[in-house]
Amino acid sequence: MTLDIHTNRAARKYSKKELLCRVLWGVGKVLFRLSPRPCFAFRRGMLRIYGAKIGARTNIYPSACIYFPWNLEIGEDSSIGEWALIYNLGPIYIGDRSTVSQRVHLCAGTHDFRDPSLPLLKPPIQIGDEVWVCADVFVGPGVVVGNRAVLGARAVVVKDVTNGSIVAGNPAVSIGQREVFNGAG
């Protein structure tokens, strides 16, 4: 099988509306990036203008790279840390009270390597409530992370993670279960 790069390059990967939004976001993300670090409300507002669904009190740092705001939904009291890469060609959902730490890569885009023209695929990523995605984690296309899971630093997560699981490594494997808080101080 020979790769058909010409067909790949000629394929229409985005609608005209998406292309226009990409151009507009290209301008907007400059303001996003230049905003002072404590201006979380400003960045929430900017992302909402560009179609993101952002919960109350969610903190997104200015160095975070969000490809397509209109494909991002994040709940209340969550955060996206410094230099996180949110490659959301497909939708990315992040629940309430979840932390996406520094330099995490959420990758909701890939190509079908079985097809010689390598068509673009945009499988969604879903991250539940009260999840901690630790530093430098890679989460691949189509992955679902259950509530209260912990993805250990530098893990490569390419399969679904069940509720409360603690995973680590490359590829990520289960190393434990997260305790359930009972609400007592």
PDB file of C-alpha atoms in Angstrom, residues 7-185:
ATOM      1  CA  THR A   7      -5.700  12.867  -1.780  1.00  0.00           C
ATOM      2  CA  ASN A   8      -5.063  13.668   1.885  1.00  0.00           C
ATOM      3  CA  ARG A   9      -4.019  17.233   1.112  1.00  0.00           C
ATOM      4  CA  ALA A  10      -6.948  17.738  -1.264  1.00  0.00           C
ATOM      5  CA  ALA A  11      -9.521  16.451   1.250  1.00  0.00           C
ATOM      6  CA  ARG A  12     -11.765  19.032   2.885  1.00  0.00           C
ATOM      7  CA  LYS A  13     -11.086  18.651   6.591  1.00  0.00           C
ATOM      8  CA  TYR A  14     -13.006  21.690   7.859  1.00  0.00           C
ATOM      9  CA  SER A  15     -16.148  23.552   6.848  1.00  0.00           C
ATOM     10  CA  LYS A  16     -15.961  27.163   5.673  1.00  0.00           C
ATOM     11  CA  LYS A  17     -17.411  28.241   9.026  1.00  0.00           C
ATOM     12  CA  GLU A  18     -14.683  26.344  10.897  1.00  0.00           C
ATOM     13  CA  LEU A  19     -12.010  27.904   8.707  1.00  0.00           C
ATOM     14  CA  LEU A  20     -13.396  31.383   9.432  1.00  0.00           C
ATOM     15  CA  CYS A  21     -13.520  30.599  13.164  1.00  0.00           C
ATOM     16  CA  ARG A  22      -9.907  29.441  13.026  1.00  0.00           C
ATOM     17  CA  VAL A  23      -8.848  32.746  11.485  1.00  0.00           C
ATOM     18  CA  LEU A  24     -10.786  34.752  14.091  1.00  0.00           C
ATOM     19  CA  TRP A  25      -9.405  32.636  16.943  1.00  0.00           C
ATOM     20  CA  GLY A  26      -5.909  33.206  15.537  1.00  0.00           C
ATOM     21  CA  VAL A  27      -6.370  36.870  16.443  1.00  0.00           C
ATOM     22  CA  GLY A  28      -8.201  36.209  19.726  1.00  0.00           C
ATOM     23  CA  LYS A  29      -5.652  33.776  21.089  1.00  0.00           C
ATOM     24  CA  VAL A  30      -2.997  36.498  20.981  1.00  0.00           C
ATOM     25  CA  LEU A  31      -5.039  38.478  23.540  1.00  0.00           C
ATOM     26  CA  PHE A  32      -5.674  35.263  25.478  1.00  0.00           C
ATOM     27  CA  ARG A  33      -1.938  34.515  25.652  1.00  0.00           C
ATOM     28  CA  LEU A  34      -0.980  38.099  26.588  1.00  0.00           C
ATOM     29  CA  SER A  35      -3.532  38.373  29.394  1.00  0.00           C
ATOM     30  CA  PRO A  36      -1.978  38.609  32.885  1.00  0.00           C
ATOM     31  CA  ARG A  37      -1.838  35.340  34.790  1.00  0.00           C
ATOM     32  CA  PRO A  38      -4.532  36.171  37.407  1.00  0.00           C
ATOM     33  CA  CYS A  39      -7.113  37.258  34.770  1.00  0.00           C
ATOM     34  CA  PHE A  40      -9.037  33.975  34.760  1.00  0.00           C
ATOM     35  CA  ALA A  41     -12.451  35.638  34.288  1.00  0.00           C
ATOM     36  CA  PHE A  42     -11.168  37.480  31.213  1.00  0.00           C
ATOM     37  CA  ARG A  43      -9.946  34.228  29.630  1.00  0.00           C
ATOM     38  CA  ARG A  44     -13.192  32.423  30.501  1.00  0.00           C
ATOM     39  CA  GLY A  45     -15.078  35.233  28.783  1.00  0.00           C
ATOM     40  CA  MET A  46     -12.851  35.143  25.716  1.00  0.00           C
ATOM     41  CA  LEU A  47     -13.273  31.394  25.325  1.00  0.00           C
ATOM     42  CA  ARG A  48     -17.053  31.732  25.704  1.00  0.00           C
ATOM     43  CA  ILE A  49     -17.105  34.368  22.939  1.00  0.00           C
ATOM     44  CA  TYR A  50     -15.445  31.776  20.693  1.00  0.00           C
ATOM     45  CA  GLY A  51     -18.015  29.104  21.567  1.00  0.00           C
ATOM     46  CA  ALA A  52     -16.498  27.252  24.518  1.00  0.00           C
ATOM     47  CA  LYS A  53     -18.734  26.152  27.376  1.00  0.00           C
ATOM     48  CA  ILE A  54     -16.815  27.112  30.511  1.00  0.00           C
ATOM     49  CA  GLY A  55     -18.114  26.590  34.050  1.00  0.00           C
ATOM     50  CA  ALA A  56     -17.996  29.114  36.853  1.00  0.00           C
ATOM     51  CA  ARG A  57     -14.711  29.599  38.693  1.00  0.00           C
ATOM     52  CA  THR A  58     -12.763  27.534  36.178  1.00  0.00           C
ATOM     53  CA  ASN A  59      -9.164  28.687  35.828  1.00  0.00           C
ATOM     54  CA  ILE A  60      -7.351  28.437  32.510  1.00  0.00           C
ATOM     55  CA  TYR A  61      -3.795  29.736  32.404  1.00  0.00           C
ATOM     56  CA  PRO A  62      -2.646  32.062  29.597  1.00  0.00           C
ATOM     57  CA  SER A  63       0.040  29.711  28.272  1.00  0.00           C
ATOM     58  CA  ALA A  64      -2.489  26.895  27.696  1.00  0.00           C
ATOM     59  CA  CYS A  65      -2.894  26.199  23.981  1.00  0.00           C
ATOM     60  CA  ILE A  66      -6.519  25.576  23.044  1.00  0.00           C
ATOM     61  CA  TYR A  67      -6.869  24.786  19.350  1.00  0.00           C
ATOM     62  CA  PHE A  68     -10.625  25.169  18.851  1.00  0.00           C
ATOM     63  CA  PRO A  69     -12.533  26.832  21.727  1.00  0.00           C
ATOM     64  CA  TRP A  70     -15.856  25.810  20.159  1.00  0.00           C
ATOM     65  CA  ASN A  71     -14.881  22.150  20.782  1.00  0.00           C
ATOM     66  CA  LEU A  72     -14.192  22.641  24.505  1.00  0.00           C
ATOM     67  CA  GLU A  73     -16.606  22.071  27.366  1.00  0.00           C
ATOM     68  CA  ILE A  74     -15.303  22.281  30.920  1.00  0.00           C
ATOM     69  CA  GLY A  75     -17.287  22.216  34.148  1.00  0.00           C
ATOM     70  CA  GLU A  76     -17.196  24.339  37.283  1.00  0.00           C
ATOM     71  CA  ASP A  77     -14.172  24.775  39.556  1.00  0.00           C
ATOM     72  CA  SER A  78     -11.845  23.001  37.122  1.00  0.00           C
ATOM     73  CA  SER A  79      -8.504  24.134  35.749  1.00  0.00           C
ATOM     74  CA  ILE A  80      -6.197  23.854  32.760  1.00  0.00           C
ATOM     75  CA  GLY A  81      -2.585  24.438  33.763  1.00  0.00           C
ATOM     76  CA  GLU A  82       0.436  26.143  32.256  1.00  0.00           C
ATOM     77  CA  TRP A  83       1.485  25.002  28.793  1.00  0.00           C
ATOM     78  CA  ALA A  84      -1.268  22.398  28.510  1.00  0.00           C
ATOM     79  CA  LEU A  85      -2.005  21.467  24.893  1.00  0.00           C
ATOM     80  CA  ILE A  86      -5.717  21.024  24.245  1.00  0.00           C
ATOM     81  CA  TYR A  87      -5.631  19.656  20.683  1.00  0.00           C
ATOM     82  CA  ASN A  88      -9.385  19.540  20.303  1.00  0.00           C
ATOM     83  CA  LEU A  89     -10.035  18.915  16.635  1.00  0.00           C
ATOM     84  CA  GLY A  90     -12.837  16.783  18.066  1.00  0.00           C
ATOM     85  CA  PRO A  91     -14.800  17.690  21.198  1.00  0.00           C
ATOM     86  CA  ILE A  92     -13.113  17.589  24.595  1.00  0.00           C
ATOM     87  CA  TYR A  93     -15.302  17.441  27.717  1.00  0.00           C
ATOM     88  CA  ILE A  94     -13.822  18.028  31.176  1.00  0.00           C
ATOM     89  CA  GLY A  95     -16.074  17.635  34.216  1.00  0.00           C
ATOM     90  CA  ASP A  96     -16.463  19.605  37.432  1.00  0.00           C
ATOM     91  CA  ARG A  97     -13.586  20.042  39.902  1.00  0.00           C
ATOM     92  CA  SER A  98     -11.071  18.416  37.552  1.00  0.00           C
ATOM     93  CA  THR A  99      -7.459  19.472  37.135  1.00  0.00           C
ATOM     94  CA  VAL A 100      -5.522  19.289  33.884  1.00  0.00           C
ATOM     95  CA  SER A 101      -1.969  19.972  35.076  1.00  0.00           C
ATOM     96  CA  GLN A 102       0.942  21.663  33.341  1.00  0.00           C
ATOM     97  CA  ARG A 103       2.151  20.375  29.981  1.00  0.00           C
ATOM     98  CA  VAL A 104      -0.660  17.838  29.601  1.00  0.00           C
ATOM     99  CA  HIS A 105      -1.517  16.926  25.998  1.00  0.00           C
ATOM    100  CA  LEU A 106      -5.171  16.080  25.300  1.00  0.00           C
ATOM    101  CA  CYS A 107      -5.182  14.849  21.687  1.00  0.00           C
ATOM    102  CA  ALA A 108      -8.622  14.625  20.044  1.00  0.00           C
ATOM    103  CA  GLY A 109      -7.322  14.289  16.507  1.00  0.00           C
ATOM    104  CA  THR A 110      -5.584  11.573  14.502  1.00  0.00           C
ATOM    105  CA  HIS A 111      -5.504   9.959  11.065  1.00  0.00           C
ATOM    106  CA  ASP A 112      -6.781   6.594   9.845  1.00  0.00           C
ATOM    107  CA  PHE A 113      -3.489   4.871   9.043  1.00  0.00           C
ATOM    108  CA  ARG A 114      -5.361   1.933   7.437  1.00  0.00           C
ATOM    109  CA  ASP A 115      -6.513   4.191   4.579  1.00  0.00           C
ATOM    110  CA  PRO A 116      -3.810   5.210   2.051  1.00  0.00           C
ATOM    111  CA  SER A 117      -5.154   8.787   2.012  1.00  0.00           C
ATOM    112  CA  LEU A 118      -4.808   9.085   5.844  1.00  0.00           C
ATOM    113  CA  PRO A 119      -8.158  10.829   6.409  1.00  0.00           C
ATOM    114  CA  LEU A 120      -8.433  13.068   9.471  1.00  0.00           C
ATOM    115  CA  LEU A 121     -10.360  11.628  12.411  1.00  0.00           C
ATOM    116  CA  LYS A 122     -11.708  13.718  15.307  1.00  0.00           C
ATOM    117  CA  PRO A 123     -12.658  11.302  18.143  1.00  0.00           C
ATOM    118  CA  PRO A 124     -13.791  13.061  21.342  1.00  0.00           C
ATOM    119  CA  ILE A 125     -12.111  12.870  24.739  1.00  0.00           C
ATOM    120  CA  GLN A 126     -14.220  12.790  27.886  1.00  0.00           C
ATOM    121  CA  ILE A 127     -12.763  13.458  31.332  1.00  0.00           C
ATOM    122  CA  GLY A 128     -15.109  13.006  34.295  1.00  0.00           C
ATOM    123  CA  ASP A 129     -15.616  14.932  37.517  1.00  0.00           C
ATOM    124  CA  GLU A 130     -12.867  15.299  40.156  1.00  0.00           C
ATOM    125  CA  VAL A 131     -10.179  13.874  37.887  1.00  0.00           C
ATOM    126  CA  TRP A 132      -6.530  14.798  38.284  1.00  0.00           C
ATOM    127  CA  VAL A 133      -4.538  14.649  35.059  1.00  0.00           C
ATOM    128  CA  CYS A 134      -0.999  15.039  36.402  1.00  0.00           C
ATOM    129  CA  ALA A 135       1.924  16.811  34.715  1.00  0.00           C
ATOM    130  CA  ASP A 136       3.009  15.817  31.205  1.00  0.00           C
ATOM    131  CA  VAL A 137       0.260  13.217  30.665  1.00  0.00           C
ATOM    132  CA  PHE A 138      -0.768  12.332  27.095  1.00  0.00           C
ATOM    133  CA  VAL A 139      -4.442  11.373  26.604  1.00  0.00           C
ATOM    134  CA  GLY A 140      -5.180   9.909  23.180  1.00  0.00           C
ATOM    135  CA  PRO A 141      -8.179  10.241  20.863  1.00  0.00           C
ATOM    136  CA  GLY A 142     -11.452   8.655  21.922  1.00  0.00           C
ATOM    137  CA  VAL A 143     -10.440   8.052  25.554  1.00  0.00           C
ATOM    138  CA  VAL A 144     -13.023   8.253  28.357  1.00  0.00           C
ATOM    139  CA  VAL A 145     -11.672   8.938  31.862  1.00  0.00           C
ATOM    140  CA  GLY A 146     -14.077   8.081  34.683  1.00  0.00           C
ATOM    141  CA  ASN A 147     -14.932  10.247  37.681  1.00  0.00           C
ATOM    142  CA  ARG A 148     -12.255  10.685  40.390  1.00  0.00           C
ATOM    143  CA  ALA A 149      -9.541   8.961  38.345  1.00  0.00           C
ATOM    144  CA  VAL A 150      -5.889   9.993  38.645  1.00  0.00           C
ATOM    145  CA  LEU A 151      -3.611   9.868  35.609  1.00  0.00           C
ATOM    146  CA  GLY A 152      -0.060   9.774  37.018  1.00  0.00           C
ATOM    147  CA  ALA A 153       2.687  12.099  35.791  1.00  0.00           C
ATOM    148  CA  ARG A 154       3.923  11.364  32.278  1.00  0.00           C
ATOM    149  CA  ALA A 155       1.381   8.587  31.718  1.00  0.00           C
ATOM    150  CA  VAL A 156       0.367   7.726  28.171  1.00  0.00           C
ATOM    151  CA  VAL A 157      -3.373   7.034  28.298  1.00  0.00           C
ATOM    152  CA  VAL A 158      -4.732   5.412  25.133  1.00  0.00           C
ATOM    153  CA  LYS A 159      -7.497   3.284  26.693  1.00  0.00           C
ATOM    154  CA  ASP A 160     -10.489   4.187  28.846  1.00  0.00           C
ATOM    155  CA  VAL A 161      -9.916   4.653  32.589  1.00  0.00           C
ATOM    156  CA  THR A 162     -12.607   3.520  35.037  1.00  0.00           C
ATOM    157  CA  ASN A 163     -14.039   5.570  37.900  1.00  0.00           C
ATOM    158  CA  GLY A 164     -11.574   6.044  40.756  1.00  0.00           C
ATOM    159  CA  SER A 165      -8.676   4.282  39.023  1.00  0.00           C
ATOM    160  CA  ILE A 166      -5.109   5.488  39.463  1.00  0.00           C
ATOM    161  CA  VAL A 167      -3.068   4.803  36.330  1.00  0.00           C
ATOM    162  CA  ALA A 168       0.571   5.446  35.466  1.00  0.00           C
ATOM    163  CA  GLY A 169       3.199   4.473  32.923  1.00  0.00           C
ATOM    164  CA  ASN A 170       3.590   4.100  29.172  1.00  0.00           C
ATOM    165  CA  PRO A 171       1.200   2.653  28.272  1.00  0.00           C
ATOM    166  CA  ALA A 172      -0.805   3.555  31.378  1.00  0.00           C
ATOM    167  CA  VAL A 173      -1.798   0.659  33.613  1.00  0.00           C
ATOM    168  CA  SER A 174      -3.801   0.580  36.821  1.00  0.00           C
ATOM    169  CA  ILE A 175      -1.669   0.975  39.950  1.00  0.00           C
ATOM    170  CA  GLY A 176      -4.429   1.496  42.481  1.00  0.00           C
ATOM    171  CA  GLN A 177      -7.819   2.840  43.393  1.00  0.00           C
ATOM    172  CA  ARG A 178      -8.581   6.316  44.748  1.00  0.00           C
ATOM    173  CA  GLU A 179     -10.201   6.510  48.157  1.00  0.00           C
ATOM    174  CA  VAL A 180     -13.730   7.844  48.337  1.00  0.00           C
ATOM    175  CA  PHE A 181     -14.061  10.970  50.448  1.00  0.00           C
ATOM    176  CA  ASN A 182     -16.910  10.797  52.908  1.00  0.00           C
ATOM    177  CA  GLY A 183     -17.219  14.573  53.304  1.00  0.00           C
ATOM    178  CA  ALA A 184     -15.788  14.629  56.823  1.00  0.00           C
ATOM    179  CA  GLY A 185     -12.986  17.191  57.342  1.00  0.00           C
TER     180      GLY A 185
END
